[in-house]
Coordinates of C-alpha atoms in Angstrom, one line a residue:
E15 CA -25.2 17.5 4.5
S16 CA -21.9 16.2 4.8
E17 CA -22.8 13.3 3.2
S18 CA -25.0 15.0 0.5
L19 CA -22.6 17.1 -0.7
Q20 CA -20.0 14.4 -0.7
F21 CA -22.5 12.0 -3.0
L22 CA -22.7 15.5 -4.4
L23 CA -18.7 16.0 -5.5
F24 CA -18.2 12.0 -7.0
Y25 CA -21.9 12.5 -8.8
E26 CA -19.7 15.8 -10.7
L27 CA -16.8 14.3 -10.7
I28 CA -18.8 10.8 -13.1
I29 CA -21.0 13.3 -15.1
A30 CA -16.8 15.3 -15.6
L31 CA -15.2 12.8 -16.4
S32 CA -18.3 11.8 -18.7
I33 CA -17.7 14.4 -20.7
L34 CA -14.1 14.1 -21.2
A35 CA -14.2 11.1 -22.6
G36 CA -16.8 11.1 -24.5
G37 CA -14.8 15.1 -25.5
V38 CA -11.7 13.1 -26.0
T39 CA -13.3 10.8 -28.2
L40 CA -15.0 13.4 -31.0
V41 CA -12.1 15.2 -31.1
H42 CA -9.8 12.0 -31.2
N43 CA -9.0 12.3 -35.4
I44 CA -8.6 15.9 -34.8
A45 CA -6.2 15.7 -31.8
R46 CA -3.7 12.8 -33.4
R47 CA -2.4 15.2 -35.7
V48 CA -2.1 18.2 -33.6
R49 CA 1.8 18.7 -31.8
I50 CA 3.1 20.8 -29.0
R51 CA 6.2 22.5 -29.7
V52 CA 7.4 22.4 -26.7
P53 CA 10.8 25.9 -26.7
S54 CA 14.5 24.8 -26.4
G55 CA 16.2 25.4 -23.6
S56 CA 17.2 23.8 -20.4
F57 CA 14.2 25.1 -18.3
F58 CA 11.7 23.4 -20.0
R59 CA 13.7 20.1 -21.0
L60 CA 11.2 18.1 -18.9
P61 CA 13.0 14.3 -17.5
K62 CA 11.6 11.1 -18.8
I63 CA 11.5 7.7 -17.9
R64 CA 12.0 5.2 -20.8
W65 CA 10.3 2.2 -19.1
H66 CA 12.8 -1.6 -20.0
S67 CA 11.5 -5.0 -20.4
G68 CA 13.5 -7.9 -19.1
H69 CA 13.8 -7.4 -15.7
G70 CA 13.5 -11.6 -15.0
Y71 CA 10.7 -11.1 -12.9
G72 CA 9.7 -14.7 -10.9
F73 CA 7.1 -16.2 -9.6
T74 CA 8.0 -15.5 -6.1
T75 CA 8.6 -11.6 -7.4
A76 CA 5.7 -11.6 -8.6
L77 CA 2.9 -13.3 -5.9
A78 CA 4.4 -10.4 -3.5
I79 CA 4.1 -7.8 -6.0
G80 CA 0.7 -9.3 -6.0
L81 CA 0.0 -9.3 -2.2
G82 CA 2.0 -6.8 -1.5
A83 CA 0.0 -4.4 -3.3
T84 CA -3.0 -6.0 -2.2
L85 CA -2.4 -5.7 1.1
G86 CA -1.8 -1.7 0.9
S87 CA -2.6 0.6 4.0
P88 CA -6.7 0.7 3.0
L89 CA -6.9 -2.6 5.1
F90 CA -5.1 -0.7 8.1
I91 CA -8.4 1.7 7.8
L92 CA -11.0 0.1 6.8
I93 CA -11.0 -3.3 7.5
P94 CA -12.1 -2.2 11.2
L95 CA -14.4 0.3 10.6
N96 CA -16.5 -1.9 8.3
V97 CA -16.1 -4.8 10.0
L98 CA -17.2 -3.1 13.3
Q99 CA -20.1 -1.1 11.4
Y100 CA -21.8 -3.6 9.7
G101 CA -20.6 -7.7 10.9
V102 CA -21.7 -10.1 9.3
I103 CA -22.7 -8.0 5.8
S104 CA -18.8 -7.4 6.1
I105 CA -17.4 -10.3 6.3
A106 CA -21.0 -10.9 3.1
S107 CA -18.7 -8.7 1.2
L108 CA -15.2 -9.3 1.8
L109 CA -16.2 -12.8 0.4
L110 CA -17.5 -11.1 -3.0
A111 CA -15.3 -9.3 -3.7
A112 CA -12.5 -11.9 -3.6
A113 CA -14.1 -13.6 -5.3
I114 CA -15.0 -11.2 -8.1
S115 CA -11.1 -10.8 -8.2
F116 CA -10.1 -13.9 -8.1
S117 CA -12.5 -14.5 -11.7
I118 CA -11.5 -11.1 -13.3
A119 CA -8.1 -12.9 -12.2
R120 CA -8.7 -16.3 -14.7
L121 CA -10.2 -14.1 -17.3
Y122 CA -6.8 -11.8 -17.0
A123 CA -5.1 -15.3 -17.0
R124 CA -7.2 -16.4 -20.3
M125 CA -6.6 -13.2 -22.0
F126 CA -3.3 -13.6 -21.8
R127 CA -3.0 -16.4 -23.2
E128 CA -5.3 -16.1 -26.5
W129 CA -3.8 -12.6 -27.2
N130 CA 0.0 -13.8 -26.4
E131 CA -0.2 -16.3 -28.9
K132 CA -1.3 -14.0 -31.7
G133 CA 1.5 -11.7 -30.5
K134 CA -0.4 -8.1 -28.9
D135 CA 0.3 -5.9 -26.5
C136 CA -0.2 -8.0 -22.9
T137 CA 0.3 -5.6 -20.3
D138 CA -2.6 -4.7 -18.2
G139 CA -6.4 -4.8 -18.7
P140 CA -7.0 -1.9 -20.9
S141 CA -4.9 -3.5 -23.5
F142 CA -7.5 -6.5 -23.7
T143 CA -10.2 -4.0 -24.6
K144 CA -8.1 -1.7 -27.2
N145 CA -7.0 -5.1 -28.8
A146 CA -11.1 -6.2 -29.0
C147 CA -12.2 -2.8 -30.1
G148 CA -9.0 -1.2 -31.8
R149 CA -7.1 2.0 -30.4
V150 CA -9.7 4.3 -31.2
S151 CA -12.6 3.0 -30.0
L152 CA -14.3 4.6 -26.8
R153 CA -14.2 1.7 -24.9
Y154 CA -11.0 1.5 -24.7
F155 CA -10.2 5.3 -23.9
I156 CA -12.4 4.6 -21.0
A157 CA -10.7 2.0 -19.6
R158 CA -7.4 3.3 -20.3
F159 CA -8.1 6.5 -18.6
G160 CA -10.3 5.4 -15.8
M161 CA -7.7 2.6 -14.4
W162 CA -5.1 5.8 -14.3
I163 CA -7.6 7.9 -12.6
G164 CA -8.5 4.9 -10.1
N165 CA -4.3 4.0 -9.3
T166 CA -3.5 7.9 -9.6
A167 CA -6.5 8.2 -6.2
L168 CA -5.4 5.4 -4.5
A169 CA -1.2 6.2 -4.8
A170 CA -2.6 10.2 -3.0
Y171 CA -4.6 8.4 -0.3
S172 CA -1.8 5.5 0.3
L173 CA 0.1 9.2 0.4
I174 CA -2.3 11.1 2.8
I175 CA -2.9 8.3 5.3
S176 CA 0.7 7.7 5.8
A177 CA 2.3 11.6 6.0
N178 CA -0.4 12.2 8.6
Y179 CA 0.7 8.6 9.9
A180 CA 4.3 9.6 10.0
R181 CA 3.8 13.3 11.6
F182 CA 1.4 12.8 14.0
G183 CA -0.3 9.3 14.8
F184 CA 3.3 7.3 14.7
F185 CA 4.8 9.5 17.8
N186 CA 0.9 8.2 19.7
T187 CA 2.5 4.6 20.1
L188 CA 6.1 5.4 20.2
R189 CA 5.6 7.9 23.2
S190 CA 4.3 5.2 25.3
L191 CA 7.5 3.3 25.4
V192 CA 9.6 5.7 24.9
S193 CA 10.6 10.4 25.1
L194 CA 12.7 11.2 22.3
G195 CA 11.9 15.0 22.4
I196 CA 13.1 17.0 19.9
L197 CA 14.1 14.3 17.9
E198 CA 10.7 13.4 17.5
N199 CA 10.8 15.9 13.8
V200 CA 14.2 13.9 13.3
V201 CA 11.7 10.3 13.4
T202 CA 9.4 12.2 11.2
G203 CA 11.7 13.0 9.2
L204 CA 13.1 10.0 8.2
I205 CA 9.9 7.6 7.4
I206 CA 9.2 10.1 4.9
A207 CA 12.6 9.3 3.4
L208 CA 12.0 6.5 4.1
L209 CA 8.6 6.6 1.9
A210 CA 10.5 9.0 -0.7
A211 CA 13.7 7.0 -1.1
W212 CA 11.6 3.6 -1.7
F213 CA 10.2 5.7 -4.2
L214 CA 13.1 6.9 -6.4
V215 CA 14.7 3.9 -6.1
N216 CA 11.9 1.7 -8.3
A217 CA 11.0 4.6 -10.3
F218 CA 14.3 5.6 -11.6
F219 CA 16.4 2.5 -11.2
E220 CA 13.7 0.0 -11.5
K221 CA 16.4 -1.5 -14.1
R222 CA 19.2 -1.1 -12.5
Y223 CA 18.5 -2.4 -9.9
A224 CA 15.6 -5.3 -10.5
R225 CA 17.3 -7.8 -7.7
T226 CA 17.9 -6.0 -5.0
I227 CA 14.7 -4.2 -5.6
A228 CA 12.8 -8.3 -6.3
V229 CA 14.4 -9.2 -3.2
A230 CA 13.0 -6.3 -1.1
Q231 CA 9.9 -6.7 -2.4
I232 CA 9.6 -10.7 -0.8
A233 CA 11.2 -10.2 2.5
L234 CA 8.9 -6.8 3.0
T235 CA 5.7 -8.7 1.6
V236 CA 6.6 -12.3 4.0
I237 CA 7.3 -9.7 6.9
L238 CA 3.3 -7.6 6.7
C239 CA 1.8 -11.6 6.5
G240 CA 3.6 -12.4 9.5
I241 CA 2.1 -9.5 11.8
L242 CA -0.6 -9.6 10.5
I243 CA -1.1 -13.1 11.3
F244 CA 0.0 -12.9 14.5
E245 CA -2.2 -9.8 14.9
T246 CA -5.1 -11.3 14.1
A247 CA -4.4 -14.5 16.6
L248 CA -3.8 -12.0 19.1
L249 CA -7.3 -10.6 18.2
A250 CA -9.1 -13.7 18.2
G251 CA -8.0 -15.4 21.2
T252 CA -9.3 -12.8 23.4
G253 CA -13.1 -14.1 22.8
N254 CA -14.5 -10.9 23.6
R255 CA -17.4 -11.8 21.5
P256 CA -18.5 -15.9 20.4
I257 CA -17.8 -16.1 16.4
D258 CA -20.9 -17.8 16.2
S259 CA -22.6 -14.3 16.8
L260 CA -21.5 -13.2 13.0
L261 CA -24.4 -16.3 12.1
T262 CA -27.1 -14.3 13.7
P263 CA -29.9 -13.5 11.1
S264 CA -29.7 -9.2 10.0
S265 CA -32.3 -7.0 11.1
I266 CA -32.1 -5.5 8.4
D267 CA -35.0 -5.5 6.1
A268 CA -34.0 -7.5 2.7
S269 CA -33.6 -4.4 0.3
G270 CA -31.6 -3.1 2.8
L271 CA -29.6 -6.0 2.7
V272 CA -28.6 -6.4 -0.3
F273 CA -28.3 -2.3 -0.9
A274 CA -26.3 -2.9 1.6
L275 CA -23.7 -6.2 1.3
I276 CA -23.5 -4.5 -2.7
T277 CA -22.5 -0.9 -1.2
N278 CA -19.9 -2.6 1.3
T279 CA -18.3 -5.1 -1.9
A280 CA -18.0 -2.0 -4.3
F281 CA -16.1 -0.4 -0.9
L282 CA -14.7 -3.5 0.4
F283 CA -12.7 -3.9 -3.7
L284 CA -9.5 -1.4 -2.8
L285 CA -8.0 -4.5 -0.6
F286 CA -8.4 -6.9 -3.8
F287 CA -7.5 -4.6 -6.1
G288 CA -3.3 -5.0 -6.2
F289 CA -3.1 -8.7 -8.0
Q290 CA -3.6 -6.4 -11.6
E291 CA 0.0 -4.9 -11.1
I292 CA 1.5 -8.5 -11.8
Q293 CA -0.4 -8.0 -15.4
A294 CA 1.4 -4.8 -15.6
L295 CA 4.3 -6.5 -15.3
S296 CA 3.5 -8.8 -17.9
S297 CA 6.7 -7.6 -20.2
D298 CA 9.2 -8.3 -16.9
L299 CA 8.8 -11.4 -15.6
A300 CA 11.1 -13.9 -16.6
P301 CA 11.2 -16.4 -19.7
K302 CA 10.7 -19.8 -16.9
S303 CA 9.8 -20.0 -13.5
S304 CA 9.0 -22.7 -10.7
V305 CA 6.8 -22.8 -8.3
P306 CA 9.5 -22.6 -4.5
G307 CA 8.4 -26.3 -2.7
L308 CA 6.0 -27.4 -5.6
A309 CA 8.5 -27.7 -8.6
F310 CA 9.0 -31.7 -8.2
L311 CA 5.9 -31.9 -10.1
S312 CA 6.4 -31.1 -13.9
R313 CA 2.8 -28.7 -14.0
F314 CA 4.5 -26.2 -11.5
K315 CA 8.2 -26.8 -13.0
D316 CA 10.0 -24.3 -15.8
M317 CA 5.8 -22.8 -16.3
D318 CA 6.1 -20.2 -18.8
R319 CA 5.1 -16.5 -17.8
V320 CA 1.8 -16.9 -19.1
R321 CA 1.1 -19.6 -17.4
F322 CA 3.5 -18.5 -13.3
A323 CA 1.6 -14.9 -14.1
K324 CA -1.9 -17.2 -13.8
Y325 CA -0.5 -18.5 -10.5
A326 CA 0.6 -15.7 -9.1
M327 CA -1.7 -13.6 -9.6
L328 CA -4.8 -16.5 -8.2
G329 CA -2.3 -16.9 -5.4
S330 CA -2.1 -13.0 -4.3
V331 CA -6.5 -13.0 -4.5
S332 CA -5.9 -16.1 -2.3
I333 CA -3.7 -15.4 0.3
A334 CA -4.8 -12.1 1.1
T335 CA -8.5 -12.7 1.2
I336 CA -7.3 -15.6 4.0
I337 CA -5.9 -12.5 5.5
N338 CA -8.5 -9.9 5.2
I339 CA -10.9 -12.4 6.6
A340 CA -9.6 -13.6 9.0
Y341 CA -8.2 -10.5 10.2
A342 CA -11.5 -8.7 9.7
V343 CA -12.6 -12.3 11.8
G344 CA -10.4 -10.9 15.0
V345 CA -11.3 -7.1 14.6
Y346 CA -14.8 -8.5 15.0
I347 CA -14.4 -11.6 18.1
A348 CA -11.9 -8.2 20.1
S349 CA -15.0 -6.2 19.7
P350 CA -12.6 -2.9 20.0
D351 CA -15.3 0.7 21.2
P352 CA -16.6 1.1 17.4
N353 CA -16.1 4.9 17.9
S354 CA -13.4 5.1 19.4
V355 CA -11.6 3.0 16.6
A356 CA -13.1 5.7 14.2
Q357 CA -11.8 8.8 15.4
A358 CA -8.5 6.5 15.1
S359 CA -6.4 8.2 12.3
I360 CA -4.7 4.3 11.8
P361 CA -8.3 2.2 13.3
A362 CA -5.9 -1.0 13.3
V363 CA -2.8 1.2 15.4
Y364 CA -5.4 1.6 17.9
I365 CA -6.8 -1.2 18.4
S366 CA -3.6 -3.2 18.2
R367 CA -2.6 -0.5 21.6
T368 CA -5.5 -0.1 23.1
M369 CA -6.1 -4.1 23.8
F370 CA -3.0 -5.3 23.4
G371 CA 0.2 -2.5 24.6
P372 CA 2.5 0.1 23.4
W373 CA 4.6 -3.0 22.0
N374 CA 2.1 -4.7 20.1
G375 CA 1.2 -1.3 19.0
L376 CA 4.4 -0.7 17.3
L377 CA 4.3 -3.5 15.1
I378 CA 1.2 -3.0 13.5
A379 CA 3.0 0.6 12.8
F380 CA 5.6 -1.5 10.9
A381 CA 3.2 -3.0 9.5
F382 CA 1.1 -0.5 8.2
I383 CA 4.5 1.7 7.5
I384 CA 5.9 -1.8 5.2
A385 CA 2.1 -1.9 3.5
S386 CA 2.6 2.2 2.8
L387 CA 5.8 1.1 1.0
T388 CA 4.2 -1.9 -0.9
T389 CA 1.5 0.5 -1.9
F390 CA 2.0 3.5 -3.0
V391 CA 4.9 2.6 -5.1
P392 CA 3.0 -0.3 -7.7
A393 CA -0.2 2.4 -7.9
Y394 CA 2.3 5.5 -9.1
L395 CA 3.3 3.4 -11.6
A396 CA 0.8 1.6 -12.7
S397 CA -0.3 5.3 -13.4
S398 CA 2.6 6.5 -15.1
R399 CA 2.1 3.5 -17.4
H400 CA -1.8 4.4 -18.2
L401 CA -0.7 8.1 -19.1
Q402 CA 1.9 6.7 -21.1
W403 CA 0.3 4.9 -23.1
L404 CA -2.8 7.2 -22.8
S405 CA -0.4 9.4 -24.8
S406 CA 1.0 6.9 -27.2
D407 CA -2.3 6.1 -28.3
G408 CA -2.5 9.8 -29.4
F409 CA -5.1 11.0 -26.7
F410 CA -2.8 13.2 -25.2
P411 CA 0.6 15.0 -26.2
R412 CA 3.7 13.7 -27.6
V413 CA 5.0 15.4 -24.2
V414 CA 2.7 14.3 -21.4
G415 CA 3.9 10.7 -22.8
K416 CA 7.4 11.2 -22.8
S417 CA 7.5 12.3 -18.8
A418 CA 4.7 10.6 -17.5
W419 CA 6.0 9.6 -14.0
L420 CA 6.0 13.8 -13.6
F421 CA 2.3 14.8 -15.2
S422 CA 1.7 11.5 -13.3
L423 CA 3.2 12.5 -9.9
L424 CA 1.6 16.2 -10.2
F425 CA -1.9 15.1 -10.1
I426 CA -0.8 13.1 -7.1
V427 CA -0.7 15.7 -5.3
V428 CA -3.7 17.7 -7.3
L429 CA -5.8 14.3 -5.9
S430 CA -3.6 14.6 -2.2
L431 CA -5.1 18.0 -1.2
F432 CA -8.5 16.2 -0.5
N433 CA -9.5 14.1 2.2
A434 CA -9.3 10.3 2.3
G435 CA -13.0 9.9 2.7
F436 CA -12.7 12.4 -0.9
L437 CA -10.5 9.9 -2.2

């Protein structure tokens, strides 16, 4: 009954968005001429963020941003739950989702080159649709509006699971090592303050501290990847289940197998969404950059921003695919109790703590906090930029675009009132 209710809410949401899309498009010519006058006074003066270009992000930073947004907090929840329930179908879905993302990344790179040579906007996927179909087309509105909803929901999802874990789940691991007593509330506050500080620096001081943010993003991504690789090796080393059991034919009939593969791919595609953040930062990329370690090859030396953005997007998808699939296989081999994992707030932390002890659990807990940092902020910034474009293209009033950061934040708060499963 609860699943039927979730499906009903989902379809109601889709229908509502479809009606809104059609309605906004039909009245677009009238809406373009409507102006909302905000009363004067300090109370009504909404602060606004001015988006600047020319931050000079090179290949390494672009790769770290894309990989950090891809290896986000959903990995610690979706992969363990999915692979323990579906086994080889889950692995196949990961491969299929990765192949789709890799194809999209190649298409983005091609469109980036073509539209950049024509002097057109190349900031993200919806901008390609606008260039091809026109600013007032229904296709463009759906593409841009859908990306805004998607990034807003992803940011809200990350906010829910990270805030809940900071308040409750983190201490289940910490208490097995040390008893903090009343200081537990202080630690919770520090974790939430860390998330808030990283958000504020990226949202309001991105230009001023661009170099520092880039270095921090690279460092966080390297640490996150290192922890995940280490954890994968531990899981695979347990040998609780032979890896060749993945090749055992499924007992599901052909139609059920296809349905499970499609639904799992749609479910896990969220894990490969982050590479698009590189395209969203196209105006902030440096004019030229080289690939570290491969600069001795002329092909990877002093590349223009279109070219190294392509390698950064493809690289982030490829590396994320390897880590995601390797971790999924590791969880499958370790074979923890599926029922207990399903009841855990953060399955990856629960698996590590129960199988390898509290120190390993604490290590994965820190990795989850890092992943929350590298997921929430890019998703929020992308959401704000999509809303700003919708306003500048006439779909929403100008006041919305001028304070897009505030309106996106409000919608994130509203969506966070739903549960993580619904999002």
